[in-house]
Amino acid sequence: MEQIIIDGGQTRLQGEVTIEGAKNAVLPLLAATILAKDGQTTLRHVPILSDVFVMNDVVRGLGITVDFNQEQNEITVDATNFIDHTAPYEYVSRMRASIVVLGPILARCGEAVVSMPGGCSIGSRPIDLHLKGLEAMGAEITQFGGDITAKAAKLKGANIYLDFPSVGATQNLMMAATLAEGKTVIENAAREPEIVNLAVLLNKMGADVRGAGTETLTIIGVKRLHGAEHDVVQDRIEAGTFMVAAAMTSGDVLVKDAIWEHNRPLISKLLEMGVEVTEEAGGIRVRSTVQNLKPVSVKTLPHPGFPTDMQAQFTALMAVVKGESSMIETVFENRFQHLEEMRRMGLHTEILRDTALIHGGGNLQGAKVMSTDLRASAALILTGLVAQGQTTVTKLEHLDRGYYQFHEKLAGLGASIRREGGA
Ligand code: EPU
């Protein structure tokens, strides 16, 4: 069994760290490449992560050529030939985010069969908003044997109001609408930087998408799309994770090329706590003295609110700050499992439905702990940096979905950390 072992307690992270392209941007960008009938699409600054390999397989499963040059962090996709409209269970079941191929396959082929994603450890994660939006655009949706079949000889532009600004639903519908007949308006759309990154690629491919980054997206359908070249946006969550790591170890770290605007909700909470966060030409610098930090209250929300994907890591910071902090998780219904593991390290916390109270500043001790999801894995490793003695973190397949060389990067900043048990 693979594990990460941390000798914690004395760590003070210092130096510079480089950030990869965003996992949550590249997955929908790969889905968008399906739409290009003419020419190849090249994505640059692609992170080397297990989720990216899975998405490559999903796209390849449609008969599309996908070439991943890992040395160059570049993926080239050729979707010019006939493509199959079925995304089979064997691929889709490995990653629920692969549901974003539904819109592009339907728009390109007039029919799509995609295996229905199941629940996941952080919540039930329904896809009703994706399906209702496609129905509003004229698709006939049926569900049978674990598969969703969507049919529409030609999608029609529609006015869609999302009950919740779902990231995946916004992406699916935006992609479907690029080839629909007429105008689609998506209201209460998600506004994440990854949505903007996707809209920019779609427009380079010949689409007409306006308003990305605001709550109203307008898409005028076009007849066909072509390949393009595009850079994956910086991973704001990886950047945020290192910012929190620096803050909780009384560190001094430059997170290179991190984008201030994308991390604004996190930065505002770090500043409120008393962490020094400054924008430099090379990125964002984070400095702190843990003894001087103050507890805060945080509530996760869709962007530009505090990101749920930083919630677990931020609770690790709350754990070292003396006093009572509170975290309210409003996006997913079961995203506090890391706190149960952190209890094993001596954390005092009370959890009542969507609210966790963290009584920080007590003694944390190293322990054997298990990752329960991607961001939980990072949170546990960060807690291991400050806990006295040795911490062992298992179930690293969660970590590998979204962090490239996480332990090497922490070791580069001075952490005593190693990974064992690999092939
Ligand atoms: N929701 C519905 N119906 C839908 C779609 C969503 O009720 O049809 C609900 C979900 O159950 C959830 C909330 O809306 O409670 C948010 O879901 P959303 O659709 O916005 O999330 P997602 O697209 O499935 C992406 C990221 C997640 C991130 C969320 C929220 C990708 C590949 N995944 O998921 O990333 O937490 O947005 O920001 O982009 C991670 O990276 O660790 C991760 C889980």
Tab-separated table of C-alpha atoms and ligand atoms in Angstrom:
chain	number	residue	atom	x	y	z
A	1	MET	CA	0.000	0.000	0.000
A	2	GLU	CA	1.340	3.413	-0.924
A	3	GLN	CA	1.665	5.951	1.841
A	4	ILE	CA	3.058	9.394	2.557
A	5	ILE	CA	5.065	9.712	5.749
A	6	ILE	CA	5.624	13.083	7.359
A	7	ASP	CA	7.871	13.926	10.300
A	8	GLY	CA	6.049	16.945	11.589
A	9	GLY	CA	6.085	19.580	14.267
A	10	GLN	CA	9.091	21.700	13.331
A	11	THR	CA	8.295	22.451	9.714
A	12	ARG	CA	8.522	26.032	8.515
A	13	LEU	CA	7.929	26.076	4.770
A	14	GLN	CA	10.173	28.457	2.856
A	15	GLY	CA	11.020	29.091	-0.764
A	16	GLU	CA	9.145	29.040	-4.059
A	17	VAL	CA	6.674	26.597	-5.518
A	18	THR	CA	5.415	26.193	-9.077
A	19	ILE	CA	1.741	25.593	-9.834
A	20	GLU	CA	0.302	23.374	-12.585
A	21	GLY	CA	-2.596	23.921	-14.938
A	22	ALA	CA	-5.984	23.353	-13.281
A	23	LYS	CA	-7.485	19.860	-13.223
A	24	ASN	CA	-10.972	21.346	-13.105
A	25	ALA	CA	-10.216	23.418	-16.206
A	26	VAL	CA	-8.567	20.756	-18.352
A	27	LEU	CA	-11.339	18.159	-17.940
A	28	PRO	CA	-14.063	20.305	-19.601
A	29	LEU	CA	-11.511	21.630	-22.126
A	30	LEU	CA	-10.901	18.031	-23.220
A	31	ALA	CA	-14.658	17.534	-23.538
A	32	ALA	CA	-14.816	20.667	-25.720
A	33	THR	CA	-12.289	19.215	-28.184
A	34	ILE	CA	-15.015	16.719	-29.201
A	35	LEU	CA	-16.838	19.615	-30.896
A	36	ALA	CA	-14.102	20.364	-33.469
A	37	LYS	CA	-15.036	18.897	-36.830
A	38	ASP	CA	-12.137	20.594	-38.624
A	39	GLY	CA	-8.500	20.602	-37.487
A	40	GLN	CA	-6.735	19.528	-34.316
A	41	THR	CA	-6.955	21.131	-30.876
A	42	THR	CA	-3.847	21.560	-28.739
A	43	LEU	CA	-4.074	22.178	-25.005
A	44	ARG	CA	-0.926	23.453	-23.278
A	45	HIS	CA	0.068	23.647	-19.588
A	46	VAL	CA	-1.774	20.360	-18.976
A	47	PRO	CA	-1.194	18.856	-15.507
A	48	ILE	CA	-0.066	15.229	-15.292
A	49	LEU	CA	-2.837	13.799	-13.105
A	50	SER	CA	-4.750	10.543	-13.009
A	51	ASP	CA	-8.050	12.344	-13.773
A	52	VAL	CA	-6.510	13.690	-16.990
A	53	PHE	CA	-5.551	10.154	-18.055
A	54	VAL	CA	-9.119	9.012	-17.380
A	55	MET	CA	-10.598	11.871	-19.429
A	56	ASN	CA	-8.189	11.083	-22.273
A	57	ASP	CA	-9.525	7.511	-22.211
A	58	VAL	CA	-13.140	8.732	-22.230
A	59	VAL	CA	-12.436	10.848	-25.331
A	60	ARG	CA	-10.394	8.070	-27.000
A	61	GLY	CA	-13.296	5.697	-26.305
A	62	LEU	CA	-15.317	7.811	-28.771
A	63	GLY	CA	-12.854	6.963	-31.547
A	64	ILE	CA	-11.011	10.290	-31.254
A	65	THR	CA	-7.196	10.500	-31.438
A	66	VAL	CA	-5.671	11.904	-28.247
A	67	ASP	CA	-1.927	12.377	-27.942
A	68	PHE	CA	-0.538	13.383	-24.511
A	69	ASN	CA	3.041	14.684	-24.682
A	70	GLN	CA	3.859	14.645	-20.984
A	71	GLU	CA	7.320	16.176	-21.442
A	72	GLN	CA	5.712	19.261	-22.967
A	73	ASN	CA	2.522	19.136	-20.851
A	74	GLU	CA	0.570	19.224	-24.113
A	75	ILE	CA	-2.422	17.281	-25.378
A	76	THR	CA	-3.355	17.233	-29.053
A	77	VAL	CA	-6.803	15.988	-30.012
A	78	ASP	CA	-7.990	15.126	-33.505
A	79	ALA	CA	-11.790	14.738	-33.575
A	80	THR	CA	-12.173	15.292	-37.323
A	81	ASN	CA	-13.239	11.744	-38.159
A	82	PHE	CA	-16.509	10.018	-37.414
A	83	ILE	CA	-17.047	9.798	-33.671
A	84	ASP	CA	-18.928	7.207	-31.674
A	85	HIS	CA	-21.728	8.677	-29.518
A	86	THR	CA	-21.348	6.282	-26.568
A	87	ALA	CA	-19.203	6.963	-23.493
A	88	PRO	CA	-19.118	3.565	-21.802
A	89	TYR	CA	-19.402	2.702	-18.113
A	90	GLU	CA	-15.869	1.304	-17.889
A	91	TYR	CA	-14.473	4.840	-18.381
A	92	VAL	CA	-17.228	7.074	-17.002
A	93	SER	CA	-17.448	5.091	-13.758
A	94	ARG	CA	-13.809	5.968	-13.018
A	95	MET	CA	-14.532	9.692	-12.823
A	96	ARG	CA	-17.884	11.416	-12.376
A	97	ALA	CA	-16.629	14.615	-14.069
A	98	SER	CA	-16.740	12.745	-17.384
A	99	ILE	CA	-20.471	13.620	-17.535
A	100	VAL	CA	-19.368	16.866	-19.256
A	101	VAL	CA	-18.954	14.908	-22.508
A	102	LEU	CA	-22.755	14.551	-22.708
A	103	GLY	CA	-23.426	18.042	-24.149
A	104	PRO	CA	-20.604	18.033	-26.717
A	105	ILE	CA	-21.360	14.494	-27.996
A	106	LEU	CA	-25.067	15.322	-28.329
A	107	ALA	CA	-24.347	18.596	-30.133
A	108	ARG	CA	-21.877	16.947	-32.503
A	109	CYS	CA	-23.719	13.643	-33.210
A	110	GLY	CA	-27.410	14.308	-32.523
A	111	GLU	CA	-27.355	11.493	-29.987
A	112	ALA	CA	-25.308	10.684	-26.892
A	113	VAL	CA	-25.257	7.706	-24.569
A	114	VAL	CA	-23.333	8.354	-21.373
A	115	SER	CA	-23.234	6.161	-18.334
A	116	MET	CA	-24.923	7.839	-15.357
A	117	PRO	CA	-22.349	8.868	-12.724
A	118	GLY	CA	-22.959	7.454	-9.256
A	119	GLY	CA	-22.712	9.288	-5.937
A	120	CYS	CA	-19.387	10.138	-4.383
A	121	SER	CA	-17.911	10.424	-0.906
A	122	ILE	CA	-18.527	14.185	-0.625
A	123	GLY	CA	-22.221	14.148	-1.570
A	124	SER	CA	-24.959	12.671	-3.740
A	125	ARG	CA	-24.148	14.953	-6.690
A	126	PRO	CA	-27.215	14.686	-8.931
A	127	ILE	CA	-27.120	15.828	-12.599
A	128	ASP	CA	-30.732	16.989	-12.896
A	129	LEU	CA	-29.689	20.515	-13.927
A	130	HIS	CA	-27.591	19.180	-16.813
A	131	LEU	CA	-30.520	17.089	-18.054
A	132	LYS	CA	-33.228	19.753	-17.590
A	133	GLY	CA	-31.120	22.245	-19.527
A	134	LEU	CA	-30.608	19.843	-22.430
A	135	GLU	CA	-34.350	19.078	-22.438
A	136	ALA	CA	-35.076	22.801	-22.645
A	137	MET	CA	-32.887	22.793	-25.775
A	138	GLY	CA	-35.104	20.127	-27.302
A	139	ALA	CA	-33.271	16.946	-26.315
A	140	GLU	CA	-35.252	13.841	-25.543
A	141	ILE	CA	-33.689	12.210	-22.489
A	142	THR	CA	-34.222	8.636	-21.375
A	143	GLN	CA	-32.572	6.645	-18.643
A	144	PHE	CA	-32.199	2.898	-18.786
A	145	GLY	CA	-29.804	0.281	-17.468
A	146	GLY	CA	-27.544	2.863	-15.846
A	147	ASP	CA	-27.191	4.866	-19.091
A	148	ILE	CA	-28.539	8.255	-20.085
A	149	THR	CA	-29.527	8.595	-23.718
A	150	ALA	CA	-30.022	12.093	-25.116
A	151	LYS	CA	-31.356	12.633	-28.636
A	152	ALA	CA	-31.911	15.776	-30.684
A	153	ALA	CA	-31.380	15.865	-34.421
A	154	LYS	CA	-30.732	19.588	-33.936
A	155	LEU	CA	-30.577	21.315	-30.552
A	156	LYS	CA	-32.490	24.572	-30.318
A	157	GLY	CA	-31.438	27.673	-28.405
A	158	ALA	CA	-33.370	28.172	-25.149
A	159	ASN	CA	-33.633	30.336	-22.051
A	160	ILE	CA	-32.356	28.311	-19.117
A	161	TYR	CA	-32.363	29.336	-15.466
A	162	LEU	CA	-30.181	27.144	-13.244
A	163	ASP	CA	-31.634	26.630	-9.750
A	164	PHE	CA	-28.035	26.497	-8.517
A	165	PRO	CA	-24.945	27.804	-10.369
A	166	SER	CA	-23.609	24.304	-11.022
A	167	VAL	CA	-20.150	24.258	-12.579
A	168	GLY	CA	-20.661	21.025	-14.529
A	169	ALA	CA	-24.179	21.920	-15.731
A	170	THR	CA	-22.995	25.343	-16.931
A	171	GLN	CA	-20.138	23.700	-18.850
A	172	ASN	CA	-22.289	20.980	-20.388
A	173	LEU	CA	-24.994	23.402	-21.510
A	174	MET	CA	-22.559	26.032	-22.764
A	175	MET	CA	-20.833	23.432	-24.949
A	176	ALA	CA	-24.120	21.998	-26.245
A	177	ALA	CA	-25.391	25.492	-27.077
A	178	THR	CA	-22.399	26.337	-29.297
A	179	LEU	CA	-23.834	24.156	-32.099
A	180	ALA	CA	-27.548	24.719	-31.352
A	181	GLU	CA	-29.851	26.622	-33.674
A	182	GLY	CA	-30.266	30.199	-32.424
A	183	LYS	CA	-29.603	31.862	-29.091
A	184	THR	CA	-29.249	30.210	-25.679
A	185	VAL	CA	-29.248	32.244	-22.485
A	186	ILE	CA	-28.080	30.556	-19.277
A	187	GLU	CA	-29.036	32.529	-16.169
A	188	ASN	CA	-27.586	31.964	-12.705
A	189	ALA	CA	-24.614	30.394	-14.484
A	190	ALA	CA	-21.463	29.368	-12.619
A	191	ARG	CA	-18.752	32.060	-12.693
A	192	GLU	CA	-15.616	30.063	-11.830
A	193	PRO	CA	-12.343	30.933	-13.638
A	194	GLU	CA	-12.546	27.442	-15.203
A	195	ILE	CA	-15.833	28.482	-16.897
A	196	VAL	CA	-14.099	31.530	-18.373
A	197	ASN	CA	-11.179	29.370	-19.541
A	198	LEU	CA	-13.631	27.051	-21.322
A	199	ALA	CA	-15.519	29.935	-22.977
A	200	VAL	CA	-12.232	31.346	-24.293
A	201	LEU	CA	-11.355	28.001	-25.931
A	202	LEU	CA	-14.857	27.659	-27.414
A	203	ASN	CA	-14.607	31.148	-28.939
A	204	LYS	CA	-11.180	30.306	-30.395
A	205	MET	CA	-12.856	27.249	-31.960
A	206	GLY	CA	-15.355	29.527	-33.717
A	207	ALA	CA	-18.154	29.628	-31.126
A	208	ASP	CA	-19.955	32.779	-29.987
A	209	VAL	CA	-20.090	32.696	-26.181
A	210	ARG	CA	-20.562	35.957	-24.276
A	211	GLY	CA	-20.713	36.865	-20.609
A	212	ALA	CA	-18.437	34.136	-19.186
A	213	GLY	CA	-17.508	35.062	-15.626
A	214	THR	CA	-20.888	36.775	-15.077
A	215	GLU	CA	-24.152	35.151	-14.043
A	216	THR	CA	-25.659	35.366	-17.533
A	217	LEU	CA	-24.144	33.506	-20.454
A	218	THR	CA	-25.359	34.139	-23.985
A	219	ILE	CA	-24.432	31.670	-26.684
A	220	ILE	CA	-25.299	32.140	-30.337
A	221	GLY	CA	-25.173	28.779	-32.087
A	222	VAL	CA	-22.862	28.349	-35.093
A	223	LYS	CA	-22.798	25.678	-37.828
A	224	ARG	CA	-19.444	24.047	-37.082
A	225	LEU	CA	-16.376	24.419	-34.882
A	226	HIS	CA	-12.701	23.949	-35.624
A	227	GLY	CA	-9.556	23.091	-33.659
A	228	ALA	CA	-7.561	25.715	-31.743
A	229	GLU	CA	-4.578	26.170	-29.424
A	230	HIS	CA	-5.186	27.010	-25.809
A	231	ASP	CA	-3.485	27.292	-22.397
A	232	VAL	CA	-5.048	25.653	-19.354
A	233	VAL	CA	-5.538	28.266	-16.599
A	234	GLN	CA	-3.434	28.043	-13.383
A	235	ASP	CA	-4.816	25.762	-10.693
A	236	ARG	CA	-6.200	28.177	-8.087
A	237	ILE	CA	-6.901	25.299	-5.696
A	238	GLU	CA	-3.362	23.916	-5.863
A	239	ALA	CA	-2.096	27.498	-5.377
A	240	GLY	CA	-4.487	27.993	-2.457
A	241	THR	CA	-3.351	24.735	-0.870
A	242	PHE	CA	0.281	25.940	-0.813
A	243	MET	CA	-0.804	29.351	0.486
A	244	VAL	CA	-2.555	27.650	3.391
A	245	ALA	CA	0.449	25.344	3.939
A	246	ALA	CA	2.726	28.398	4.233
A	247	ALA	CA	0.309	30.139	6.601
A	248	MET	CA	-0.060	27.196	8.987
A	249	THR	CA	3.691	26.503	9.280
A	250	SER	CA	4.710	30.142	10.014
A	251	GLY	CA	6.275	29.973	6.596
A	252	ASP	CA	7.410	32.336	3.860
A	253	VAL	CA	6.509	30.992	0.437
A	254	LEU	CA	6.190	32.507	-3.027
A	255	VAL	CA	3.450	30.675	-4.931
A	256	LYS	CA	4.723	31.352	-8.431
A	257	ASP	CA	2.345	32.727	-11.072
A	258	ALA	CA	-0.667	32.309	-8.768
A	259	ILE	CA	-3.484	34.626	-9.873
A	260	TRP	CA	-4.587	37.047	-7.148
A	261	GLU	CA	-8.053	37.636	-8.579
A	262	HIS	CA	-8.832	33.898	-8.745
A	263	ASN	CA	-7.797	33.392	-5.119
A	264	ARG	CA	-9.496	36.551	-3.783
A	265	PRO	CA	-12.020	34.768	-1.500
A	266	LEU	CA	-9.248	32.729	0.143
A	267	ILE	CA	-6.876	35.704	0.397
A	268	SER	CA	-9.508	37.801	2.119
A	269	LYS	CA	-9.900	35.152	4.853
A	270	LEU	CA	-6.125	34.740	5.234
A	271	LEU	CA	-5.761	38.527	5.657
A	272	GLU	CA	-8.616	38.564	8.199
A	273	MET	CA	-6.725	35.916	10.184
A	274	GLY	CA	-3.576	38.038	10.190
A	275	VAL	CA	-1.601	36.210	7.512
A	276	GLU	CA	0.573	38.463	5.362
A	277	VAL	CA	-0.376	37.980	1.711
A	278	THR	CA	1.265	40.131	-0.946
A	279	GLU	CA	1.190	40.254	-4.711
A	280	GLU	CA	4.630	40.221	-6.301
A	281	ALA	CA	5.689	40.260	-9.933
A	282	GLY	CA	6.409	36.516	-9.721
A	283	GLY	CA	3.217	35.446	-7.925
A	284	ILE	CA	1.682	35.586	-4.450
A	285	ARG	CA	3.823	35.592	-1.300
A	286	VAL	CA	2.432	34.242	1.964
A	287	ARG	CA	4.128	34.866	5.313
A	288	SER	CA	2.811	34.256	8.776
A	289	THR	CA	3.499	33.751	12.445
A	290	VAL	CA	0.955	31.207	13.631
A	291	GLN	CA	0.955	32.448	17.258
A	292	ASN	CA	-0.369	35.828	16.066
A	293	LEU	CA	-3.248	34.509	13.924
A	294	LYS	CA	-6.891	34.995	14.868
A	295	PRO	CA	-9.778	32.532	14.407
A	296	VAL	CA	-12.320	33.282	11.638
A	297	SER	CA	-15.706	32.149	10.332
A	298	VAL	CA	-15.902	30.836	6.772
A	299	LYS	CA	-18.805	29.738	4.576
A	300	THR	CA	-18.279	27.922	1.288
A	301	LEU	CA	-20.201	29.240	-1.719
A	302	PRO	CA	-20.064	29.119	-5.507
A	303	HIS	CA	-17.436	31.473	-6.993
A	304	PRO	CA	-16.728	34.283	-6.155
A	305	GLY	CA	-17.493	32.920	-2.677
A	306	PHE	CA	-15.049	30.836	-0.655
A	307	PRO	CA	-14.376	27.614	-2.649
A	308	THR	CA	-15.566	24.285	-1.266
A	309	ASP	CA	-12.397	22.814	-2.773
A	310	MET	CA	-10.353	24.818	-0.206
A	311	GLN	CA	-12.593	23.951	2.742
A	312	ALA	CA	-10.681	20.894	4.010
A	313	GLN	CA	-7.261	22.550	3.716
A	314	PHE	CA	-8.554	25.681	5.459
A	315	THR	CA	-9.851	23.654	8.393
A	316	ALA	CA	-6.280	22.341	8.800
A	317	LEU	CA	-5.166	25.969	9.172
A	318	MET	CA	-8.022	26.650	11.610
A	319	ALA	CA	-6.745	23.703	13.657
A	320	VAL	CA	-3.467	25.501	14.464
A	321	VAL	CA	-4.970	28.922	15.154
A	322	LYS	CA	-5.753	29.445	18.841
A	323	GLY	CA	-9.473	29.921	19.546
A	324	GLU	CA	-12.740	28.867	17.973
A	325	SER	CA	-13.166	29.053	14.205
A	326	SER	CA	-16.230	27.959	12.271
A	327	MET	CA	-16.657	26.465	8.823
A	328	ILE	CA	-20.022	26.209	7.080
A	329	GLU	CA	-20.104	23.936	4.023
A	330	THR	CA	-23.033	24.867	1.794
A	331	VAL	CA	-22.051	23.255	-1.531
A	332	PHE	CA	-21.714	19.543	-0.672
A	333	GLU	CA	-23.600	17.731	2.066
A	334	ASN	CA	-20.886	15.325	3.222
A	335	ARG	CA	-17.577	17.125	3.003
A	336	PHE	CA	-16.318	17.007	6.622
A	337	GLN	CA	-14.901	13.476	6.622
A	338	HIS	CA	-11.332	14.769	6.921
A	339	LEU	CA	-12.283	16.229	10.321
A	340	GLU	CA	-13.014	12.729	11.621
A	341	GLU	CA	-9.493	11.720	10.588
A	342	MET	CA	-8.038	14.912	12.061
A	343	ARG	CA	-9.753	14.038	15.355
A	344	ARG	CA	-7.436	11.023	15.402
A	345	MET	CA	-4.581	13.550	15.423
A	346	GLY	CA	-6.002	15.347	18.482
A	347	LEU	CA	-8.207	17.970	16.814
A	348	HIS	CA	-11.118	19.268	18.895
A	349	THR	CA	-14.072	19.778	16.604
A	350	GLU	CA	-17.870	19.679	16.813
A	351	ILE	CA	-19.851	18.989	13.672
A	352	LEU	CA	-23.531	19.809	13.407
A	353	ARG	CA	-24.940	19.224	9.909
A	354	ASP	CA	-23.286	21.812	7.627
A	355	THR	CA	-21.285	23.541	10.378
A	356	ALA	CA	-18.005	22.559	11.971
A	357	LEU	CA	-16.608	24.349	14.988
A	358	ILE	CA	-12.852	24.008	15.242
A	359	HIS	CA	-11.226	24.575	18.619
A	360	GLY	CA	-7.763	25.372	17.335
A	361	GLY	CA	-4.350	25.749	18.866
A	362	GLY	CA	-4.315	22.515	20.879
A	363	ASN	CA	-1.663	19.842	20.636
A	364	LEU	CA	-1.821	17.819	17.444
A	365	GLN	CA	-0.033	14.480	17.282
A	366	GLY	CA	1.013	12.447	14.290
A	367	ALA	CA	-1.166	9.397	13.515
A	368	LYS	CA	-2.087	6.948	10.788
A	369	VAL	CA	-4.852	8.562	8.752
A	370	MET	CA	-6.727	7.803	5.564
A	371	SER	CA	-7.665	10.159	2.718
A	372	THR	CA	-11.400	10.215	2.110
A	373	ASP	CA	-11.385	12.396	-1.012
A	374	LEU	CA	-9.027	14.545	-3.038
A	375	ARG	CA	-8.973	17.722	-0.932
A	376	ALA	CA	-9.149	15.736	2.310
A	377	SER	CA	-5.875	14.063	1.315
A	378	ALA	CA	-4.141	17.435	1.003
A	379	ALA	CA	-5.651	18.626	4.305
A	380	LEU	CA	-4.365	15.563	6.161
A	381	ILE	CA	-0.867	15.964	4.737
A	382	LEU	CA	-0.828	19.637	5.775
A	383	THR	CA	-1.964	18.668	9.275
A	384	GLY	CA	0.880	16.139	9.340
A	385	LEU	CA	3.358	18.990	8.800
A	386	VAL	CA	2.355	20.646	12.085
A	387	ALA	CA	1.506	17.586	14.218
A	388	GLN	CA	4.220	16.364	16.595
A	389	GLY	CA	5.819	13.105	15.494
A	390	GLN	CA	5.049	10.926	12.519
A	391	THR	CA	1.922	10.996	10.354
A	392	THR	CA	1.173	8.360	7.735
A	393	VAL	CA	-1.433	9.138	5.079
A	394	THR	CA	-2.916	6.328	2.964
A	395	LYS	CA	-5.377	6.063	0.041
A	396	LEU	CA	-3.182	8.256	-2.112
A	397	GLU	CA	-5.211	7.538	-5.244
A	398	HIS	CA	-7.358	10.490	-4.111
A	399	LEU	CA	-4.309	12.786	-3.952
A	400	ASP	CA	-3.053	11.712	-7.391
A	401	ARG	CA	-6.335	12.778	-8.992
A	402	GLY	CA	-5.560	16.434	-8.416
A	403	TYR	CA	-2.034	17.159	-7.107
A	404	TYR	CA	1.103	16.640	-9.186
A	405	GLN	CA	4.190	15.723	-7.119
A	406	PHE	CA	2.615	17.106	-3.949
A	407	HIS	CA	5.108	15.591	-1.544
A	408	GLU	CA	8.094	16.556	-3.729
A	409	LYS	CA	6.871	20.158	-3.843
A	410	LEU	CA	6.458	20.238	-0.031
A	411	ALA	CA	9.898	18.641	0.402
A	412	GLY	CA	11.293	21.381	-1.870
A	413	LEU	CA	9.940	23.925	0.632
A	414	GLY	CA	11.667	22.156	3.536
A	415	ALA	CA	9.122	19.585	4.736
A	416	SER	CA	10.357	16.228	5.985
A	417	ILE	CA	8.085	14.065	3.852
A	418	ARG	CA	8.454	10.945	1.727
A	419	ARG	CA	6.316	8.547	-0.261
A	420	GLU	CA	6.707	4.797	0.088
A	421	GLY	CA	5.289	1.622	-1.309
A	422	GLY	CA	5.015	2.579	-4.989
A	423	ALA	CA	5.779	0.244	-7.853
B	1	EPU	N1	-25.994	19.906	-8.244
B	1	EPU	C1	-27.309	19.533	-8.370
B	1	EPU	N2	-27.770	19.199	-9.606
B	1	EPU	C2	-26.971	19.204	-10.707
B	1	EPU	C3	-25.615	19.567	-10.562
B	1	EPU	C4	-25.161	19.917	-9.311
B	1	EPU	O1	-28.059	19.514	-7.403
B	1	EPU	O2	-27.443	18.878	-11.809
B	1	EPU	C5	-25.477	20.247	-6.904
B	1	EPU	C6	-24.426	19.243	-6.429
B	1	EPU	O3	-25.028	18.106	-5.841
B	1	EPU	C7	-23.617	20.040	-5.450
B	1	EPU	C8	-23.663	21.452	-6.062
B	1	EPU	O4	-24.765	21.456	-6.961
B	1	EPU	O5	-24.226	20.066	-4.204
B	1	EPU	C9	-22.386	21.853	-6.788
B	1	EPU	O6	-22.125	20.993	-7.854
B	1	EPU	P1	-21.420	21.452	-9.205
B	1	EPU	O7	-22.198	20.894	-10.334
B	1	EPU	O8	-21.165	22.917	-9.173
B	1	EPU	O9	-20.043	20.693	-9.092
B	1	EPU	P2	-19.340	19.781	-10.162
B	1	EPU	O10	-19.379	20.427	-11.489
B	1	EPU	O11	-19.827	18.394	-10.035
B	1	EPU	C10	-17.023	20.967	-9.852
B	1	EPU	C11	-15.633	20.529	-9.499
B	1	EPU	C12	-15.566	20.112	-8.047
B	1	EPU	C13	-16.003	21.308	-7.196
B	1	EPU	C14	-17.396	21.784	-7.617
B	1	EPU	C15	-17.857	23.037	-6.890
B	1	EPU	C16	-14.798	19.677	-11.589
B	1	EPU	C17	-14.351	18.514	-12.381
B	1	EPU	N3	-15.236	19.430	-10.342
B	1	EPU	O12	-17.857	19.818	-9.628
B	1	EPU	O13	-14.212	19.786	-7.763
B	1	EPU	O14	-16.014	20.962	-5.845
B	1	EPU	O15	-17.393	22.071	-9.038
B	1	EPU	O16	-16.954	24.069	-7.065
B	1	EPU	O17	-14.728	20.799	-12.037
B	1	EPU	C18	-12.419	18.847	-6.558
B	1	EPU	O18	-11.656	19.337	-7.402
B	1	EPU	O19	-12.009	18.356	-5.471
B	1	EPU	C19	-13.872	18.855	-6.817
B	1	EPU	C20	-14.720	18.080	-6.177
